[in-house]
Coordinates of C-alpha atoms and ligand atoms in Angstrom, one line a residue:
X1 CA 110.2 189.3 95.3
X2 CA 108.0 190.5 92.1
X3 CA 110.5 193.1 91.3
X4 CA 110.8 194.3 87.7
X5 CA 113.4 195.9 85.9
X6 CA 114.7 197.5 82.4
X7 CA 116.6 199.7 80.8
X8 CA 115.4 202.6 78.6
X9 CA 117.0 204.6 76.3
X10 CA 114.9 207.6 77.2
X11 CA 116.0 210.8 78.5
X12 CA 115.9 210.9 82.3
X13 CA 113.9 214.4 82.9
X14 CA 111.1 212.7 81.3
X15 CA 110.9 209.7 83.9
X16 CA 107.9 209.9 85.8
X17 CA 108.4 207.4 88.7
X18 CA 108.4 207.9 92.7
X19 CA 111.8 208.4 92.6
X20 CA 114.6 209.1 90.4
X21 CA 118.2 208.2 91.9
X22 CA 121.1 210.0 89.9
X23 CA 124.6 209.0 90.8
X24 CA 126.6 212.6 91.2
X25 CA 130.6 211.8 90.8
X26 CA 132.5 214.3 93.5
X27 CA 133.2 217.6 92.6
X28 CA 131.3 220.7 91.0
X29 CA 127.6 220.0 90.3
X30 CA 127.6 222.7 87.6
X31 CA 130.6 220.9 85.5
X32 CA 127.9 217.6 85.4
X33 CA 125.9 218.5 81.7
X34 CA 123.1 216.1 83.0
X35 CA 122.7 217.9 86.5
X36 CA 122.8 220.9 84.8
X37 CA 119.8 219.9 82.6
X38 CA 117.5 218.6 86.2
X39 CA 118.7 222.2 88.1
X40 CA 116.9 224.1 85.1
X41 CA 114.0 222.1 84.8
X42 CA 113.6 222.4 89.0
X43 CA 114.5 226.9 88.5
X44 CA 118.1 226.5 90.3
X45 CA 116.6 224.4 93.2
X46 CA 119.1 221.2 92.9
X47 CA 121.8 223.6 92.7
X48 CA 120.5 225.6 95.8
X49 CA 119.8 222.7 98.1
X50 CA 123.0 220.9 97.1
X51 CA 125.1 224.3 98.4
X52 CA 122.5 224.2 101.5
X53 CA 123.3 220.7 102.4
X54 CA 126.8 220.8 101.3
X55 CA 126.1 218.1 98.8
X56 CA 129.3 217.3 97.0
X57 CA 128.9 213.9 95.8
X58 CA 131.2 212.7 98.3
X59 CA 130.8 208.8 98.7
X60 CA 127.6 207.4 100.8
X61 CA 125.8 210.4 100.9
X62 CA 122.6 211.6 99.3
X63 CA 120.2 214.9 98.9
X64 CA 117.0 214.1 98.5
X65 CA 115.0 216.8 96.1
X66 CA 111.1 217.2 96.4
X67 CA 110.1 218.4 91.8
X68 CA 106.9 220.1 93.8
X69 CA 105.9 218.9 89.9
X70 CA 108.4 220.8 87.9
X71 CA 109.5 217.2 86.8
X72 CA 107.2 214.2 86.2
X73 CA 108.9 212.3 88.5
X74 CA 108.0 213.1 92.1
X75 CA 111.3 213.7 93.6
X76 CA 115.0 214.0 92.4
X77 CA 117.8 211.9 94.8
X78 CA 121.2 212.3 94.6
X79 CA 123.8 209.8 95.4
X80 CA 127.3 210.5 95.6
X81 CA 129.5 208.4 94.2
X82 CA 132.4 210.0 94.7
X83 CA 135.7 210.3 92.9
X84 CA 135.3 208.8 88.8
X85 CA 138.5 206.9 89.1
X86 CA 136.8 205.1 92.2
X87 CA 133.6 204.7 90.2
X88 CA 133.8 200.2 89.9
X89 CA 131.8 197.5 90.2
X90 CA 131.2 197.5 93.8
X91 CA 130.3 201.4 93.9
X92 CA 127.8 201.1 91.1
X93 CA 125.8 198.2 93.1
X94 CA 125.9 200.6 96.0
X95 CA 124.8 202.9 94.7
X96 CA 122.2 201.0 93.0
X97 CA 120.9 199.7 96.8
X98 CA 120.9 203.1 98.2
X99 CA 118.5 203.8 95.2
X100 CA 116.6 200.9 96.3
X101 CA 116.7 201.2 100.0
X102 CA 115.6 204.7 100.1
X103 CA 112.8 204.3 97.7
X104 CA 111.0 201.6 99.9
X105 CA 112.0 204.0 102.9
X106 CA 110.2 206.7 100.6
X107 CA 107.3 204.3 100.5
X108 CA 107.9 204.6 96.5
X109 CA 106.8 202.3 94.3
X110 CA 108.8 202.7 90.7
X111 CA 112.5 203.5 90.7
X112 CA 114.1 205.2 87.9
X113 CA 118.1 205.0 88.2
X114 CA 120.6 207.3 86.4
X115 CA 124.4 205.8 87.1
X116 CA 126.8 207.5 85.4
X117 CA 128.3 207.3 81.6
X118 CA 130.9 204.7 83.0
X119 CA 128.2 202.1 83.9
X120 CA 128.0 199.8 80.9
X121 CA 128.1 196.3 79.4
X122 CA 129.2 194.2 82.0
X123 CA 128.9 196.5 85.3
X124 CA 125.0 196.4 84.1
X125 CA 125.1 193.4 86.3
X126 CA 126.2 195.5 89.8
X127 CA 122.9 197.7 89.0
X128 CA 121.0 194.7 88.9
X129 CA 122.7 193.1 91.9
X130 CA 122.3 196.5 93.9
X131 CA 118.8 197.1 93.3
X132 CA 117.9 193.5 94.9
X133 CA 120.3 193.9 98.0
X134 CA 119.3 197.7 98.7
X135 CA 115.6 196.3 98.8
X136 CA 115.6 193.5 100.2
X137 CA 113.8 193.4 104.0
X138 CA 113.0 190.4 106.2
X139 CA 108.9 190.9 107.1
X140 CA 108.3 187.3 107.3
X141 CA 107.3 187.7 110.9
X142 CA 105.8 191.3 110.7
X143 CA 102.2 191.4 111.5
X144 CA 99.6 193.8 111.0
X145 CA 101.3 197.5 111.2
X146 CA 104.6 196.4 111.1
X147 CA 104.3 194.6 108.1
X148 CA 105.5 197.4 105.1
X149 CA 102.4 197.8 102.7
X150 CA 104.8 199.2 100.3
X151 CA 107.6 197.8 98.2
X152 CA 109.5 199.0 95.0
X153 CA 108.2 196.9 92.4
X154 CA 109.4 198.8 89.1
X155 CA 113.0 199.8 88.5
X156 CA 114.0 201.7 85.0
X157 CA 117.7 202.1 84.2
X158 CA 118.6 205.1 82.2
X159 CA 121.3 204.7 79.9
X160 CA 122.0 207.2 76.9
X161 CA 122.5 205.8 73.8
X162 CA 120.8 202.5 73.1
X163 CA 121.2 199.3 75.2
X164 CA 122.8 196.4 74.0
X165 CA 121.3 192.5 74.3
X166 CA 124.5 191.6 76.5
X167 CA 123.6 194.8 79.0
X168 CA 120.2 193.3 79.2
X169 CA 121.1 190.2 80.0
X170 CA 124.1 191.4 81.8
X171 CA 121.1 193.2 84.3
X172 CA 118.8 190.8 84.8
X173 CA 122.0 188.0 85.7
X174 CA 122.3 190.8 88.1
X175 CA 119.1 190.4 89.6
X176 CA 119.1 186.6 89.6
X177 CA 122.9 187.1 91.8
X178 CA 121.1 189.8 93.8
X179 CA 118.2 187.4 94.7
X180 CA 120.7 184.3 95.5
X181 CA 122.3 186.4 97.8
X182 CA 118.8 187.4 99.1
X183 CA 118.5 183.4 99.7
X184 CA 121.6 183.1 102.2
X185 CA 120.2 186.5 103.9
X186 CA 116.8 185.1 104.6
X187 CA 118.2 181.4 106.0
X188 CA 120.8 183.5 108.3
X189 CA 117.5 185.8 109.4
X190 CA 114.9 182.7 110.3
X191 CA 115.2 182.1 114.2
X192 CA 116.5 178.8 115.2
X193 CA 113.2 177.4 116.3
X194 CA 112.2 177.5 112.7
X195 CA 116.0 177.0 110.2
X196 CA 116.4 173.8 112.4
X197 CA 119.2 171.3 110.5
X198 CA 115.9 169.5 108.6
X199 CA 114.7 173.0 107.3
X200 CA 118.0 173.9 105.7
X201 CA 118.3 170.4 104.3
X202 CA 114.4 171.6 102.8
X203 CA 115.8 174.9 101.6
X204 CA 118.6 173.1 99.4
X205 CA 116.1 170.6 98.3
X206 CA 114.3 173.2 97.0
X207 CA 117.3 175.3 95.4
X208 CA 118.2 171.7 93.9
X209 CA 115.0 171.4 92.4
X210 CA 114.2 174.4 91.1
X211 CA 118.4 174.5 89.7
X212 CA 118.0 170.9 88.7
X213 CA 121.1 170.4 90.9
X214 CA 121.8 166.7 92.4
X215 CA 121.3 166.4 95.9
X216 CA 122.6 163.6 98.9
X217 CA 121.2 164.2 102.1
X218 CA 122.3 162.2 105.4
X219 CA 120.3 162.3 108.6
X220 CA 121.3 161.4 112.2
X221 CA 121.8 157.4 111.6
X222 CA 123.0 158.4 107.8
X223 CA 125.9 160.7 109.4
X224 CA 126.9 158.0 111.8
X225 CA 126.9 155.2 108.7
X226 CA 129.2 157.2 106.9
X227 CA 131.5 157.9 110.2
X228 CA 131.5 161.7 110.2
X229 CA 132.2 160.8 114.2
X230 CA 132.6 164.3 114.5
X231 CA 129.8 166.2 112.9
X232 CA 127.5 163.4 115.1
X233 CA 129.4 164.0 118.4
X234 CA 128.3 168.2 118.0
X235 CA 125.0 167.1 117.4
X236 CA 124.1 164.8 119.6
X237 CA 122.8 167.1 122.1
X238 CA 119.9 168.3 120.5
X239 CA 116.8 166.9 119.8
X240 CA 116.7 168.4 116.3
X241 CA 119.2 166.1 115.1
X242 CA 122.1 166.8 112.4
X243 CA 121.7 167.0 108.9
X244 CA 125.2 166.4 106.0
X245 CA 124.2 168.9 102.6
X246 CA 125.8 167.8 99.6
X247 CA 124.4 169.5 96.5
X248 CA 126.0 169.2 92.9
X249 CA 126.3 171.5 89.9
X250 CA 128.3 169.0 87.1
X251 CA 128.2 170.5 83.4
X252 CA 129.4 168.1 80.8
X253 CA 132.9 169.8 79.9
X254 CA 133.5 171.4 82.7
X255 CA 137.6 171.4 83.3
X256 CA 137.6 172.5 86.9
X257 CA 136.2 171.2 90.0
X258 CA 135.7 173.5 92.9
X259 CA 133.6 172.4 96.3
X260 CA 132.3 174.9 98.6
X261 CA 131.5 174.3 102.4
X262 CA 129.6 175.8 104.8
X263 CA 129.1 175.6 108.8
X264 CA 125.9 175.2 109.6
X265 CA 125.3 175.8 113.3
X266 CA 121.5 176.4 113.8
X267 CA 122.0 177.6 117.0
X268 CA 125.2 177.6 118.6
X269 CA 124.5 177.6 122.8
X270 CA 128.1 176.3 122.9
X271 CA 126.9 173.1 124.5
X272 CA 127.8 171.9 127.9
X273 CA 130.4 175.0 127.8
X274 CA 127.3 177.4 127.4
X275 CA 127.7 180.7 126.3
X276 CA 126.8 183.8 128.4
X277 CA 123.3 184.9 127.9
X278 CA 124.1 188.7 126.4
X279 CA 124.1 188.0 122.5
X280 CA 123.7 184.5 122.4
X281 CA 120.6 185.0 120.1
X282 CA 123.0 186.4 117.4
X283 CA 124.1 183.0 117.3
X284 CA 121.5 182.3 115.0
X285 CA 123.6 182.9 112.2
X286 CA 126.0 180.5 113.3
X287 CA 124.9 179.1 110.0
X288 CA 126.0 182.0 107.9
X289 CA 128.7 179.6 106.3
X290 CA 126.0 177.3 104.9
X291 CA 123.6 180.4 104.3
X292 CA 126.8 181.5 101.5
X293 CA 126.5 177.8 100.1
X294 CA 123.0 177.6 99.7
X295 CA 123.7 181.4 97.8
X296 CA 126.4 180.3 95.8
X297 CA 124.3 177.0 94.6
X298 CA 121.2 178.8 93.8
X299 CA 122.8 181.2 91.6
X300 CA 124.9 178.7 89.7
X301 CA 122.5 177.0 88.0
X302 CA 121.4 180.9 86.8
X303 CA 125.4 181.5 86.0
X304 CA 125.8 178.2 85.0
X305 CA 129.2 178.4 84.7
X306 CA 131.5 176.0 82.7
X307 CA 132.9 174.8 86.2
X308 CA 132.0 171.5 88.3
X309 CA 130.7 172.9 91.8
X310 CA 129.6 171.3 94.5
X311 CA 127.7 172.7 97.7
X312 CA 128.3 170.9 101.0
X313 CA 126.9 171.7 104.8
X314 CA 127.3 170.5 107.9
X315 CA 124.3 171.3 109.6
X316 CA 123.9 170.8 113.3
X317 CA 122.3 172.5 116.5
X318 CA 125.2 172.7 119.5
X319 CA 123.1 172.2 122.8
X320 CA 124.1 171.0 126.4
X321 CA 121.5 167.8 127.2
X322 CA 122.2 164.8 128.9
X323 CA 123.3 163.2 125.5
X324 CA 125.3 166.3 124.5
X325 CA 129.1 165.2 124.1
X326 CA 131.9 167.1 127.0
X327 CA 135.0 168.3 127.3
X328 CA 137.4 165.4 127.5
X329 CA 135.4 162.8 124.6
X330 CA 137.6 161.7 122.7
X331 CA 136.2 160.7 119.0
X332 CA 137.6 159.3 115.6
X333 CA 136.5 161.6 112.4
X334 CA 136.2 160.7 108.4
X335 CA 139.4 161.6 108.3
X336 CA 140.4 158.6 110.7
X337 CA 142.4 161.2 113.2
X338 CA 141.0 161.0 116.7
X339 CA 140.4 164.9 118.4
X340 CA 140.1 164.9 122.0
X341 CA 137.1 167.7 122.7
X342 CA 138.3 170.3 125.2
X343 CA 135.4 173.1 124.5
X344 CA 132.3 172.2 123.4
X345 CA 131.9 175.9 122.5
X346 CA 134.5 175.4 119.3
X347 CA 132.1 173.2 117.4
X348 CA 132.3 174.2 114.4
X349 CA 135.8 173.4 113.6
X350 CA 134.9 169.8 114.6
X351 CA 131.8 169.5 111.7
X352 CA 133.6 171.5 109.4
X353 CA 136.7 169.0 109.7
X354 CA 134.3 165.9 108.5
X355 CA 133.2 168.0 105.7
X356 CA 136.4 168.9 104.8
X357 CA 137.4 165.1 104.9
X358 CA 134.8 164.4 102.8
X359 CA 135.0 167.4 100.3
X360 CA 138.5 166.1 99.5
X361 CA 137.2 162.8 98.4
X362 CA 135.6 164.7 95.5
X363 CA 139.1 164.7 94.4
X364 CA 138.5 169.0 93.8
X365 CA 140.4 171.1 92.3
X366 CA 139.9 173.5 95.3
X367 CA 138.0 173.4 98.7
X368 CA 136.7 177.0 99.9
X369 CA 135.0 177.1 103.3
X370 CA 132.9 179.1 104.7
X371 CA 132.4 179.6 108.5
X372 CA 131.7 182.1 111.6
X373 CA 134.1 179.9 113.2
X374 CA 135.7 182.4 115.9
X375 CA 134.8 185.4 118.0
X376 CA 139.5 186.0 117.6
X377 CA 138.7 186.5 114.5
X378 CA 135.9 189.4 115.1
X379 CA 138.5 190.6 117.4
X380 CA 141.8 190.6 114.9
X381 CA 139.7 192.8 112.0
X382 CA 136.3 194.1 113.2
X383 CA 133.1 192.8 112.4
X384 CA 133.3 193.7 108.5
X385 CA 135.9 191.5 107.5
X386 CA 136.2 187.8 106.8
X387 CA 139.6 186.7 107.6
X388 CA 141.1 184.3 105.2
X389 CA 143.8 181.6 104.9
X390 CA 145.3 179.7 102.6
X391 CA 149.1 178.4 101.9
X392 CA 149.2 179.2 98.2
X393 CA 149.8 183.0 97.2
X394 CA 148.6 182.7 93.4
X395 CA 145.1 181.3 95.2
X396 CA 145.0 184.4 97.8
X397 CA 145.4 186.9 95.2
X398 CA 142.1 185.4 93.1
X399 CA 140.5 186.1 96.1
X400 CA 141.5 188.9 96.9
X401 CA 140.6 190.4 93.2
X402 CA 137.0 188.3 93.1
X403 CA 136.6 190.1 97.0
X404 CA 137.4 193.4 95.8
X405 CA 135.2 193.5 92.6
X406 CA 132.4 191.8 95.1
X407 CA 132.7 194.9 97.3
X408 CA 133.2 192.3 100.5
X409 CA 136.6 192.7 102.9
X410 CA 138.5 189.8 103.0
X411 CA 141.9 190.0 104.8
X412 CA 144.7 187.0 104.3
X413 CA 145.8 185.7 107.5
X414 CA 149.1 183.8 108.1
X415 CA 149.0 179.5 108.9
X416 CA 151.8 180.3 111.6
X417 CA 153.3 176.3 111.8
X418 CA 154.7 177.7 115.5
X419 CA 150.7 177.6 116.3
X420 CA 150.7 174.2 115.3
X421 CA 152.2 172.8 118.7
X422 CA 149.5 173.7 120.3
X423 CA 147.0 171.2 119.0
X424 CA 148.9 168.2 120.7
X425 CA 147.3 165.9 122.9
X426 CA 148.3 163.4 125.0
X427 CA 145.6 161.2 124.5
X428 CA 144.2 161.5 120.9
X429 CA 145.8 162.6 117.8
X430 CA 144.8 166.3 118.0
X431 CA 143.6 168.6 120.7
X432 CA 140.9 170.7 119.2
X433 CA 141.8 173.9 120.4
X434 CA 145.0 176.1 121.3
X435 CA 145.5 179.0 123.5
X436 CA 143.0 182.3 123.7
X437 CA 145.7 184.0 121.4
X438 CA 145.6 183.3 117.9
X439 CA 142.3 181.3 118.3
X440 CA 141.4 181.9 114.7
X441 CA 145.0 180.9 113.5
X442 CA 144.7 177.7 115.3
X443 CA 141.1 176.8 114.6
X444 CA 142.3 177.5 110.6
X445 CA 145.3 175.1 111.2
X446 CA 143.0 172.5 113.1
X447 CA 141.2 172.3 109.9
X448 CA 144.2 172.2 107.3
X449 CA 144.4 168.5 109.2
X450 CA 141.6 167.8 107.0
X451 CA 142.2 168.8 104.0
X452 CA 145.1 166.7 102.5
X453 CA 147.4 168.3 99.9
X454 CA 144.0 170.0 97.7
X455 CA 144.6 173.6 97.6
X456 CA 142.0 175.3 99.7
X457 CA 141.0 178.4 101.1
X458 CA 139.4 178.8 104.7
X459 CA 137.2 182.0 105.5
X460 CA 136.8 182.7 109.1
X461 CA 133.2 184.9 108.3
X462 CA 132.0 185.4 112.5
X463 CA 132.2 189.4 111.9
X464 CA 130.8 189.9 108.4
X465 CA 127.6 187.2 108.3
X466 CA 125.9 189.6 110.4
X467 CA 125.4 193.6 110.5
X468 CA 124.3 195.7 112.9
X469 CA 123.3 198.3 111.1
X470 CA 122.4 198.9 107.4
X471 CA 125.4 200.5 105.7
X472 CA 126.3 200.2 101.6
X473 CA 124.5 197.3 100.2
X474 CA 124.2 195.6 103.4
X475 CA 120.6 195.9 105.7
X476 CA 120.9 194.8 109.1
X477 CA 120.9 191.2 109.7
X478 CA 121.9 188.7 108.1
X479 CA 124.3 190.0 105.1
X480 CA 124.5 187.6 102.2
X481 CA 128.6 187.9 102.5
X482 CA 130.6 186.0 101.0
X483 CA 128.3 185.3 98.4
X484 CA 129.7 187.5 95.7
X485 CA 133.2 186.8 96.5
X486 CA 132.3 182.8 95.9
X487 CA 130.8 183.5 92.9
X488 CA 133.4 186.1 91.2
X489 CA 136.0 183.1 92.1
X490 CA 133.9 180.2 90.5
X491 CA 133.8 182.8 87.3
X492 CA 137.5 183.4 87.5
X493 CA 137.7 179.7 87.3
X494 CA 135.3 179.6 84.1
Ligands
BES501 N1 130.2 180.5 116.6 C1 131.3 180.8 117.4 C2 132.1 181.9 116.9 C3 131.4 183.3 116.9 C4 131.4 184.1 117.9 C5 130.8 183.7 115.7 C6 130.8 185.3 117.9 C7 130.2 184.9 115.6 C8 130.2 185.8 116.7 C9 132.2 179.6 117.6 O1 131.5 178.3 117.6 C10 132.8 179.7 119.0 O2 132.0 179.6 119.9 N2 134.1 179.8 119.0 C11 134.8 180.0 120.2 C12 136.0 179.1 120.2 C13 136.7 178.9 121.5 C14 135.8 178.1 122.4 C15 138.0 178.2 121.3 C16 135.2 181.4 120.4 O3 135.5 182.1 119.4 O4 135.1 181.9 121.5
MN502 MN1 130.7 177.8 119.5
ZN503 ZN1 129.8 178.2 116.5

């Protein structure tokens, strides 16, 4: 996206774009000195409309206000961003999208945004983060009408008193974040007839490139060689054959080593244990774990932290075919366990655990996956929420502070041993899946099998990778989550 943006120094009743967002913190307009200034230049009409609309700067809502040329800039909006104790990072980048989303809405072009006093140095970055997530749009198949002729193209930040080289810099980091994010939004968005396992293997050749980032890819026979038995068995019903990501950040010093991993499900038709028709085509972002990798590696080599990270998928298309793999296969792993298959539906545990196996080879100092790994999950805390797990409490409170400054819900969920029974088989080593209740507890603890002793988080995503409706910095669609979360850890680490 050509999308430009700066900061000025210059006083905001002079801007003279499309649209002018100014963030209102809840409670009286007439105790704000800078609202004060825009309701006399517009003869008491902010003031009038606001009591009209009962505009209080209450969070998520806005008041648009036409300057019928009383301004230079065509139209006034107000955001609320309630409460200035509440005022953080993750408020300023919504209100930064809601700028951004309404100006395309408003057809405007240029963008001027006034945040208030609080947002400096560092939260600079939100702003430039928002911006890109309230505009972005997926139009890639939009023809003729339906494709918007319009697009915000020029954003102006106006802070008073003058900007420093770090708030610069700290905005346009922002934007390179923002359009990372934008990256694991468009792979969830593609349809399954195009994101195939080859084309996100393309995609993170291309993010490797461009980041100068080292990349291994396996195909079909390449997975096999390597004896990722599992990761082969789910995709051996599909004639667009499975695909093993490993991509590599490795600065010279760097003391840490953290690898992220991603399920990456094309399409998930649950195989020979197909899924019923009604929303199967959401399962298009049954990828949205390896959507957050490809994120998090195309903004690293922009953060470029002082950290070792590595990037793996397991990409794969689950379909029921004559060569698809059934309930009652038993197959060996990376790992060298044997899993005897009882639902082809619960794939992704099984590609994910061959990752996993061969993430800890890295010898990491943490593994953190990434997967929409089970509907019990969507069903524990709401589509919104990305239920995590992880045995070591110092760990589960860096995510919980890197989730809460990303703006993302994340909710710790317990590795209940009890739970463990019922992954016994009476054939093979492990059963792959327990009973209907606690299905995401027992799909987390059918992974821990994998891991070894490395410390390691697992983040059950189904709900969150996907939105149904716009709402924050979030459009409909694919969502971008947990991008920012994965990045504010890799920082933590720095
Ligand atoms: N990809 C699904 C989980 C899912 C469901 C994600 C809905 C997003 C929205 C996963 O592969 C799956 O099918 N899981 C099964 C597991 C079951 C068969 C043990 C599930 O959750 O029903
Ligand atoms: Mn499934
Ligand atoms: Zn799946």
């Amino acid at each position: 996206m050509a999308l430009s943006i700066r900061l000025s120094a210059a006083d905001p009743l002079t801007a003279s774009t499309d649209l002018l967002a100014v963030g209102v913190i809840q409670g009286p307009l007439d105790k704000q000195k800078l609202l004060v200034a825009f309701n006399g230049a517009l003869e008491g009409a902010l003031f009038a409309e606001a009591e009209r609309a009962e505009f209080t700067g209450a969070p998520d809502t806005v008041l648009e206000v036409q300057t019928g040329g009383r301004l230079p800039t065509k139209r006034v909006l107000l955001i609320g961003l309630g409460p200035k104790r509440g005022v953080d990072a993750a408020r300023l980048r919504i209100f930064a999208a809601t700028a951004a989303r309404c100006g395309n809405a408003l057809l405007a072009t240029s963008v001027g945004l006034v945040p208030p006093d609080k947002a400096s140095g560092p939260l600079m970055r939100s702003l430039g983060e928002g911006v890109v997530l309230g505009a972005y749009r997926f139009t890639k198949y939009l023809t003729g009408d339906r494709k918007p002729k319009k697009e915000i193209a020029d954003v102006e930040v106006f802070k008073s008193g003058k900007p420093s080289a770090a708030e610069k810099k700290a905005l346009d980091r922002g934007v390179a974040v923002g359009n990372s994010v934008c990256v694991a939004r468009d792979a969830v968005n593609e349809p399954p007839n195009e994101l195939t396992p080859e084309r996100m293997a393309q995609i993170a050749r291309d993010i490797s490139k461009a980041g100068k980032l080292k990349i291994t890819v396996l195909d079909k026979a390449g997975i096999a060689k390597a004896g990722m038995k599992l990761h082969y068995a789910v995709g051996q019903g599909s004639s667009n054959e499975p695909r093993f990501i490993h991509m590599s950040y490795v600065p010279k010093r760097a003391k840490k080593k953290i690898v992220f991993v991603g399920k990456g499900l094309t399409f998930d038709s649950g195989g020979l244990c197909i899924k019923p028709a009604p929303g199967m085509g959401e399962m298009k972002s049954d990828m949205g774990g390896a959507a957050a990798v490809l994120g998090v590696m195309s903004a690293i080599s922009e953060l470029s932290p002082n950290v070792e990270v590595h990037g793996i998928i397991g990409a794969a298309e689950n379909m029921p075919d004559g060569a698809a793999y059934r309930p009652g296969d038993i197959f060996g792993s990376l790992d060298g366990k044997t899993v005897e298959i009882i639902n082809t539906d619960a794939e992704g545990r099984l590609v994910l655990a061959d990752a996993l196996a061969y993430a800890r080879k890295l010898e990491p100092d943490l593994i953190v996956d990434a997967a929409t790994l089970t509907g019990a999950c969507m069903v524990a805390l709401g589509k919104n929420c990305t239920g995590f797990y992880t045995a070591d409490d110092k760990l589960a409170k860096s995510v919980d502070h890197a989730a809460k400054d990303a703006g993302e819900n994340f909710w710790r969920m317990p590795l209940l041993p009890e739970i463990r029974e019922q992954l016994k088989s009476d054939c093979a080593d492990l059963k792959h899946t327990g009973e209907r209740w606690g299905g995401s507890i027992s799909a987390a603890l059918f992974l821990r099998e994998f891991v070894g002793e490395v410390p390691w988080v697992h983040c059950d995503i189904a709900g969150p990778a996907f939105s149904d409706a716009p709402r924050g910095v979030l459009p409909k669609g694919g969502t971008g989550h947990p991008v920012l979360t994965f990045l504010n850890l890799v920082e933590s680490f720095n």
